[in-house]
Amino acid sequence: MPQTITIENILTAQQLIGNYVKATPVVESSLLNQLLGHQIIFKVECMQRTGSFKLRGASHMLAQLKKQGKLPKQILANSSGNHAQAVALAARLFGVQAKIFSTKSISAVKAAATQYYGAELLLFASREEADEQVELAAQHPDAVWVPPFNHPYIIAGQGTAALEALQQIGPVDGVFAPCGGGGLLSGTYIASRALCPTAEVVGAEPLAANDGANSLREGKIIRLKQAPDTLADGAATPAVGSYTFPILQQLDGFYEVDEGKIAYWTQWLQHLLKIHVEPTSAMSMEAVVHWLKNKTEKQKVLVILSGGNIDQQKMLKIWQNDYLQQLPSLPPDLKS
Amino acid sequence: MPQTITIENILTAQQLIGNYVKATPVVESSLLNQLLGHQIIFKVECMQRTGSFKLRGASHMLAQLKKQGKLPKQILANSSGNHAQAVALAARLFGVQAKIFSTKSISAVKAAATQYYGAELLLFASREEADEQVELAAQHPDAVWVPPFNHPYIIAGQGTAALEALQQIGPVDGVFAPCGGGGLLSGTYIASRALCPTAEVVGAEPLAANDGANSLREGKIIRLKQAPDTLADGAATPAVGSYTFPILQQLDGFYEVDEGKIAYWTQWLQHLLKIHVEPTSAMSMEAVVHWLKNKTEKQKVLVILSGGNIDQQKMLKIWQNDYLQQLPSLPPDLKS
């Protein structure tokens, strides 16, 4: 297992997972491009199997274990979200059992999807209890824990989304991805730096769950003090990890996005792209428009749309106010 | 102008509009296929330029006029919805002016899109007034009215969606499309009968705007007595037309769908396909599951998803209840 993750690790991951993941499309909106005066290209991991990029990391970890003859009988994961479904499908694809340690508050639709892929779902009263129990279960010799982000194989797997996108669209000026635990963003950084060294790589995080921004400011990993309340549930992770943090420290920019702007961009991306984009993914657009206002030349930007799994309560919250009344534009302080 | 529309007219339309419309993708959901035990393939006109199939008919009409050396200075349309945007873009693509006669209740986002394409938007107090005014304006020698559905060129243009889909996926057992004025459904019928004579072609309509079903029952065109209240605004047309009705009479089935089921399938298709499907499009799925319950062999079904333009108020209504708690299945009376 590599301690420093390189583009070679991501290229290897791409080869290993080719039969298990979809090559997802890239799309753009001519109206959005006209309104902003730049070219914004979206990598649509919403269309990935299980509805998010998470299958890339999970299937890469299993492919590596298989290659090393270490495929366990059972894999374990603690998640109530996109990672649970990804691990469940990865297990089925590699012919192993999956046990998902989740909480009783998991939404019915996510529970159904996890079970549809054949995984056993264990429900606990709290996230802490689920985390404790998965740790205990992982001590069994026939079981392997698939962590959600803080592992070189996971990071390299997630990096294949940006790698694939840059292979599809060629060089860009900026690359944007959301930050939860930092797995996707770290992989995106490594792939982008290698394929397109002059591109700036920028992260986005909910202001309501800004452990990443705080950690970058303090120069050490800071945990959230309590469970955050944010539309961007894929970026609500309490802390970044020991593998991801040093990579995140090399980013060219990092933006904290308030809940109103997260809802705003979710509405607009769903409307403009006709894609069921989740808030965690749409959030990056607020970083894009702030980053763009310093640019005098027309920029070509890649935005990694991480996923499209949204429960009913969240859809109601997203659409509570009518943000479609306010057309997208660059932030006002640049307007002449 | 043909009085009887044939597959040759649709093939001609396909050739003429090839440079103006997108070839849209077809997608399916493995979970939905497993739950229903059949193969459901979706033609995604949500991804068409302007967000709906309507550009096919509008651009076909202009292409025909151009071919005949009759391209006017100005084209006119009365619509507050998908047809308005389609006519606006078609005008720009053919280098003519467009005037859209709409009502003051048009949503801001649809008004903005129509104007973005360069059309002049005229707002009236009522739909009746807009319709009267467009009729007057159409008497001008330099202007041509582009009707929303009841015209052979429009019907042939709309038929290219099903034609293109059947070229993409080969023969099927059933083809489903929604019915407003019947332009899309009529074109779908003609294309499907020709390319795939054994396929049944079936329409779906909101129960709350069931002028089509009433007309088919009575054997003559029946108008809605008042403006309907339905999520499926694309199918709220007060009556089918003189060209579409005789074609609709040849359909193999026609289903009326209640508002709860329209919301149910809109939620599920957005969730499963990760596409921003509008209620008018999702409605067809209720017809599909009722049609499927009589089938003993595995069926391959094509569903034309007509568009993806949804304003904020409609999104709130769609997501008011949590239908994602109830997994899709065939109607209960078939369950063993």
Tab-separated table of C-alpha atoms in Angstrom, chain A residues 30-31 34 46-47 50-51 92 108-109 112-113 116 267-268 270-271 273-276 308-312 315-316 319-325 327, chain B residues 30-31 34 46-47 50-51 92 108-109 112-113 116 267-268 270-271 273-276 308-312 315-316 319-325 327:
chain	number	residue	atom	x	y	z
A	30	SER	CA	-24.801	26.909	-22.929
A	31	LEU	CA	-26.968	29.278	-20.870
A	34	GLN	CA	-23.147	32.612	-21.514
A	46	CYS	CA	-24.489	11.259	-10.433
A	47	MET	CA	-24.751	8.806	-13.338
A	50	THR	CA	-25.079	3.539	-7.132
A	51	GLY	CA	-25.504	7.237	-7.963
A	92	ARG	CA	-21.557	-8.117	-5.030
A	108	ALA	CA	-35.863	4.091	3.585
A	109	VAL	CA	-34.686	4.610	0.046
A	112	ALA	CA	-33.564	-0.350	0.230
A	113	ALA	CA	-30.790	0.394	-2.250
A	116	TYR	CA	-30.986	-4.414	-3.141
A	267	GLN	CA	-31.852	24.270	-8.018
A	268	TRP	CA	-29.973	25.840	-10.898
A	270	GLN	CA	-30.958	20.537	-11.679
A	271	HIS	CA	-32.756	23.031	-13.895
A	273	LEU	CA	-28.369	20.367	-16.677
A	274	LYS	CA	-31.626	18.362	-16.247
A	275	ILE	CA	-29.671	16.167	-13.854
A	276	HIS	CA	-30.735	15.170	-10.329
A	308	GLY	CA	-27.295	12.356	-7.132
A	309	ASN	CA	-28.784	10.598	-4.104
A	310	ILE	CA	-31.307	12.865	-2.367
A	311	ASP	CA	-34.107	11.858	-0.015
A	312	GLN	CA	-37.568	13.453	-0.003
A	315	MET	CA	-35.686	17.748	-1.842
A	316	LEU	CA	-38.349	19.727	0.025
A	319	TRP	CA	-36.908	23.711	-3.260
A	320	GLN	CA	-38.389	25.721	-0.351
A	321	ASN	CA	-37.435	29.103	-1.845
A	322	ASP	CA	-37.573	30.069	-5.500
A	323	TYR	CA	-33.961	30.670	-6.484
A	324	LEU	CA	-34.792	30.233	-10.172
A	325	GLN	CA	-35.989	33.860	-10.078
A	327	LEU	CA	-30.220	34.141	-12.771
B	30	SER	CA	-31.340	-1.873	-13.351
B	31	LEU	CA	-33.254	-1.548	-10.067
B	34	GLN	CA	-35.520	-5.913	-11.477
B	46	CYS	CA	-35.279	16.180	-21.127
B	47	MET	CA	-31.741	16.477	-22.522
B	50	THR	CA	-34.561	23.830	-24.586
B	51	GLY	CA	-35.276	20.874	-22.263
B	92	ARG	CA	-32.731	31.933	-33.729
B	108	ALA	CA	-39.728	33.842	-14.377
B	109	VAL	CA	-37.436	31.030	-15.407
B	112	ALA	CA	-35.931	34.252	-19.042
B	113	ALA	CA	-35.201	31.185	-21.156
B	116	TYR	CA	-32.373	34.260	-23.716
B	267	GLN	CA	-40.023	11.194	-7.621
B	268	TRP	CA	-38.982	7.688	-8.593
B	270	GLN	CA	-35.751	11.509	-10.757
B	271	HIS	CA	-34.288	9.234	-8.093
B	273	LEU	CA	-32.471	7.790	-13.447
B	274	LYS	CA	-30.808	10.837	-11.815
B	275	ILE	CA	-32.577	12.921	-14.432
B	276	HIS	CA	-34.692	16.027	-13.789
B	308	GLY	CA	-37.430	18.388	-17.898
B	309	ASN	CA	-38.664	21.948	-17.349
B	310	ILE	CA	-40.117	22.324	-13.853
B	311	ASP	CA	-40.607	25.520	-11.876
B	312	GLN	CA	-40.034	25.818	-8.123
B	315	MET	CA	-41.005	20.918	-7.482
B	316	LEU	CA	-42.411	21.639	-4.005
B	319	TRP	CA	-41.880	16.349	-3.321
B	320	GLN	CA	-44.584	17.130	-0.727
B	321	ASN	CA	-45.109	13.460	0.214
B	322	ASP	CA	-42.435	10.798	0.547
B	323	TYR	CA	-43.209	8.311	-2.203
B	324	LEU	CA	-39.655	6.930	-2.098
B	325	GLN	CA	-40.811	4.868	0.902
B	327	LEU	CA	-40.805	0.760	-3.978
